[in-house]
XYZ file of C-alpha atoms in Angstrom:
317
model
C -0.006 -0.003 0.005
C 1.380 3.371 -1.039
C 0.533 6.781 0.398
C 0.632 9.779 -1.839
C 2.415 12.794 -0.328
C 0.990 16.232 -1.042
C 3.327 18.704 -2.776
C 5.088 21.157 -0.532
C 3.436 24.067 -2.337
C 0.228 23.322 -0.455
C -1.773 22.563 -3.650
C -3.258 19.157 -4.293
C -1.832 17.298 -7.273
C -4.109 16.290 -10.162
C -6.269 13.296 -9.386
C -5.938 13.739 -5.665
C -9.104 14.365 -3.640
C -8.825 16.858 -0.833
C -10.556 15.788 2.381
C -11.712 18.401 4.928
C -12.614 17.495 8.474
C -15.151 19.529 10.474
C -13.854 21.794 13.215
C -14.222 19.809 16.431
C -12.950 22.496 18.776
C -14.981 22.633 22.005
C -17.440 25.432 22.504
C -15.955 28.480 24.205
C -17.809 30.632 26.717
C -18.527 34.157 25.553
C -18.682 36.772 28.357
C -21.025 39.746 28.246
C -19.645 43.055 27.016
C -18.630 46.014 29.191
C -19.531 44.164 32.367
C -17.039 46.062 34.500
C -18.453 49.414 33.387
C -22.037 48.247 34.007
C -21.219 47.023 37.527
C -19.478 50.305 38.302
C -22.367 52.339 36.900
C -24.912 50.345 38.923
C -22.865 50.757 42.118
C -22.618 54.502 41.621
C -26.342 54.570 40.867
C -27.092 52.890 44.210
C -24.931 55.421 46.049
C -26.553 58.367 44.251
C -30.060 57.015 44.868
C -29.217 56.498 48.554
C -28.118 60.129 48.868
C -31.247 61.321 47.021
C -33.495 59.194 49.242
C -31.931 60.651 52.365
C -32.141 64.221 51.110
C -35.753 64.096 49.955
C -37.350 62.020 52.703
C -35.264 63.352 55.619
C -34.231 66.925 54.721
C -37.339 68.244 52.915
C -40.787 69.053 54.277
C -42.634 67.205 51.527
C -40.553 64.072 51.928
C -40.947 64.056 55.696
C -44.699 64.474 55.406
C -45.109 61.600 52.913
C -42.828 59.279 54.866
C -44.347 60.061 58.249
C -47.928 59.859 56.935
C -47.302 56.323 55.661
C -45.975 55.349 59.091
C -48.948 56.880 60.943
C -51.524 55.305 58.636
C -50.006 51.859 59.157
C -51.913 51.815 62.455
C -55.165 51.472 60.500
C -54.300 47.989 59.190
C -52.114 46.760 62.008
C -54.592 44.050 63.189
C -54.011 40.516 61.946
C -51.408 41.660 59.422
C -49.458 43.260 62.242
C -49.422 40.079 64.302
C -48.174 38.014 61.364
C -45.530 40.536 60.377
C -44.443 40.919 63.998
C -43.736 37.184 64.171
C -41.716 37.432 60.984
C -39.661 40.265 62.422
C -39.089 38.390 65.669
C -37.717 35.390 63.788
C -35.989 37.397 61.081
C -32.429 37.707 62.454
C -32.074 34.000 63.209
C -33.969 32.956 60.063
C -31.883 35.127 57.723
C -28.560 34.011 59.157
C -29.646 30.353 59.218
C -30.842 30.227 55.609
C -27.837 32.121 54.266
C -25.360 30.109 56.326
C -26.783 26.737 55.234
C -26.815 27.627 51.538
C -23.427 29.327 51.525
C -21.799 26.546 53.519
C -23.328 23.810 51.350
C -22.323 25.450 48.070
C -18.853 26.245 49.402
C -18.125 22.692 50.481
C -19.923 20.915 47.625
C -18.596 23.115 44.825
C -15.389 24.341 46.513
C -16.180 27.987 45.937
C -14.037 29.250 48.785
C -13.153 32.610 47.247
C -16.781 33.327 46.350
C -17.903 32.463 49.875
C -15.379 34.874 51.388
C -16.461 37.666 49.055
C -20.188 37.059 49.617
C -19.855 36.998 53.421
C -17.669 40.119 53.364
C -20.264 41.974 51.286
C -23.129 40.985 53.608
C -21.119 41.966 56.663
C -20.096 45.263 55.102
C -23.712 46.156 54.256
C -24.872 45.548 57.827
C -21.951 47.458 59.356
C -22.523 50.349 56.958
C -26.205 50.491 57.915
C -25.381 50.838 61.598
C -22.720 53.448 60.876
C -25.119 55.487 58.763
C -27.648 55.504 61.595
C -25.023 56.922 63.926
C -23.241 59.293 61.545
C -26.148 60.721 59.542
C -27.513 63.893 61.189
C -30.827 63.697 63.021
C -34.011 64.568 61.188
C -34.313 68.385 61.069
C -37.597 69.929 62.185
C -39.616 70.939 59.114
C -42.955 71.488 60.829
C -43.793 67.757 60.717
C -44.468 65.973 64.001
C -42.024 63.082 63.872
C -39.337 61.382 65.868
C -36.085 63.270 65.582
C -33.674 60.342 65.800
C -32.375 58.821 62.590
C -33.882 55.462 61.577
C -32.478 55.335 58.044
C -31.569 52.706 56.792
C -33.639 49.818 58.242
C -31.403 47.289 60.007
C -33.907 44.415 59.723
C -34.353 44.984 55.990
C -30.589 45.212 55.476
C -30.133 41.889 57.261
C -32.776 40.141 55.159
C -31.631 41.634 51.865
C -27.923 41.001 52.511
C -28.591 37.359 53.448
C -30.602 36.924 50.234
C -27.818 38.623 48.267
C -25.185 36.283 49.718
C -27.179 33.280 48.508
C -27.666 34.920 45.104
C -23.923 35.466 44.742
C -23.036 31.890 45.655
C -25.358 29.903 43.423
C -24.554 29.160 39.805
C -26.042 31.352 37.017
C -28.850 28.941 36.154
C -30.150 29.187 39.746
C -29.882 32.980 40.044
C -33.266 33.914 38.508
C -35.059 31.755 41.071
C -32.748 32.809 43.918
C -33.277 36.446 42.993
C -37.063 36.133 42.995
C -37.222 34.264 46.317
C -34.618 36.459 47.989
C -36.177 39.654 46.675
C -39.607 38.547 47.897
C -38.163 37.773 51.327
C -36.537 41.212 51.534
C -39.690 42.992 50.312
C -41.858 41.125 52.830
C -39.451 42.117 55.586
C -39.515 45.772 54.575
C -43.319 45.880 54.411
C -43.492 44.171 57.837
C -41.322 46.886 59.410
C -43.769 49.490 58.067
C -46.867 47.627 59.243
C -45.425 47.396 62.746
C -44.399 51.092 62.679
C -40.749 50.182 63.130
C -39.572 51.998 60.002
C -40.743 54.458 57.390
C -40.790 53.481 53.696
C -37.638 55.536 52.987
C -35.735 53.562 55.642
C -36.516 50.339 53.767
C -35.617 51.791 50.368
C -32.309 53.030 51.796
C -31.556 49.535 53.121
C -32.083 48.028 49.650
C -29.680 50.580 48.181
C -27.007 49.963 50.808
C -27.121 46.213 50.101
C -26.980 46.885 46.368
C -23.925 49.097 46.770
C -22.031 46.230 48.450
C -23.474 43.349 46.408
C -22.529 44.767 43.008
C -18.753 45.082 43.521
C -18.752 41.695 45.260
C -20.604 40.193 42.321
C -18.120 41.593 39.851
C -15.252 40.046 41.817
C -17.019 36.688 41.956
C -17.678 36.723 38.227
C -14.048 37.638 37.536
C -12.532 35.054 39.900
C -15.018 32.268 39.168
C -15.107 32.173 35.404
C -15.118 28.386 35.412
C -18.569 28.097 37.009
C -20.168 31.428 36.014
C -21.340 29.916 32.744
C -24.889 29.215 31.595
C -27.026 28.510 28.541
C -29.336 31.513 28.957
C -32.911 31.811 30.154
C -35.193 28.746 30.077
C -32.197 26.397 29.914
C -33.188 25.099 33.373
C -36.409 25.363 35.352
C -34.682 27.662 37.878
C -33.588 30.001 35.076
C -37.049 30.301 33.515
C -38.103 33.776 32.460
C -41.101 33.335 34.779
C -38.901 34.282 37.755
C -38.147 37.610 36.062
C -41.651 38.204 34.722
C -43.348 37.843 38.136
C -41.380 40.615 39.898
C -41.808 42.850 36.826
C -45.597 42.379 36.978
C -45.572 42.928 40.752
C -43.648 46.144 40.275
C -46.019 47.401 37.573
C -49.060 46.571 39.722
C -47.469 48.409 42.663
C -46.768 51.423 40.472
C -50.448 51.511 39.521
C -51.455 51.333 43.200
C -49.029 54.127 44.084
C -50.293 56.350 41.266
C -53.939 55.780 42.235
C -53.263 56.429 45.934
C -51.315 59.635 45.267
C -53.919 60.951 42.796
C -56.612 60.598 45.461
C -54.705 62.853 47.833
C -53.311 65.265 45.246
C -54.438 68.897 45.607
C -57.579 69.579 43.572
C -61.377 69.547 43.638
C -61.524 65.764 44.119
C -58.942 65.679 46.909
C -59.963 63.515 49.847
C -58.615 63.138 53.339
C -56.269 60.189 53.495
C -56.832 57.263 55.792
C -54.526 54.685 54.189
C -53.498 56.244 50.871
C -50.041 57.259 52.069
C -49.555 53.806 53.550
C -50.350 52.099 50.255
C -48.144 54.527 48.354
C -45.298 53.825 50.777
C -45.832 50.088 50.540
C -45.824 50.324 46.763
C -42.533 52.231 46.887
C -40.993 49.387 48.893
C -42.265 46.738 46.471
C -41.185 48.669 43.387
C -37.689 49.297 44.713
C -37.171 45.751 45.962
C -38.341 44.053 42.798
C -36.673 46.577 40.509
C -33.379 45.790 42.239
C -34.102 42.069 41.873
C -34.746 42.260 38.142
C -31.712 44.514 37.597
C -29.442 42.096 39.463
C -30.720 39.042 37.579
C -30.273 40.782 34.245
C -26.810 42.172 35.051
C -25.443 38.871 36.363
C -26.993 37.022 33.441
C -25.257 39.441 31.076
C -21.940 39.059 32.913
C -22.066 35.252 33.036
C -20.285 33.603 30.153
C -22.468 31.914 27.548
C -21.852 28.495 26.071
C -21.802 28.996 22.305
C -22.671 25.947 20.195
C -19.849 24.086 18.442
C -19.202 25.256 14.853
């Protein structure tokens, strides 16, 4: 048996059939574009929104009136809802730490994500420390003619604890689990924030500020985790797994839109004009809607941003 050698010029000789084999190179993950810039922009946005929330709801007369009215009107629906939310708040510290610790520990040991665990725990700890420092360092509420407590209650410590625990779980799980983890964790944080309002522990702005503090620490931590854990921050996109179904993004979007409608309706009823009516619970519902909108907007933004930053498996060519 003889083998015909191809000419050195690289061209096949007459009568020789050229055989081409398909490219069998493995698929390569493709990361999202400009992820570092997007994470930085989102972090700065959280910081700016936190400053704006403080200025409007603490330093201005209109903001103080809206915030305090929501807190006062919460008395009207305290009843059974107050008892249920009070139980949640009583169990919240232990429940948040327990859930986050179990998930983080399991994922760390099972998947050996030691660096990610350290970053996630540091971010959660930083958010809670920052919340307590802000309460002590931020000036007391100035008197603007509104009868209110003068001490500073912004941000909400309970909400920060719940949201930071949920964020730690979100950071630790793989991309295909993040849409579900974001929805469940966001719902847990929103329920906690609403409970603090129902029990007159915090004003709506305190809860919103807590969400923003957690976001400001979660985003840089997430960027570090994505950068240092490229091997496992890979997914096939939405609907590739039941936990990454678009349903978990659609539900908080719909909840946010419904809350926006409730807020608009409540504020229109108390807006100056011929049809203006004395409020009994309108400010409360507007404040509750603000909590839901902020919490779920942050959830959807995080899921989208981390989905964009995670590397995609491109099909083999």
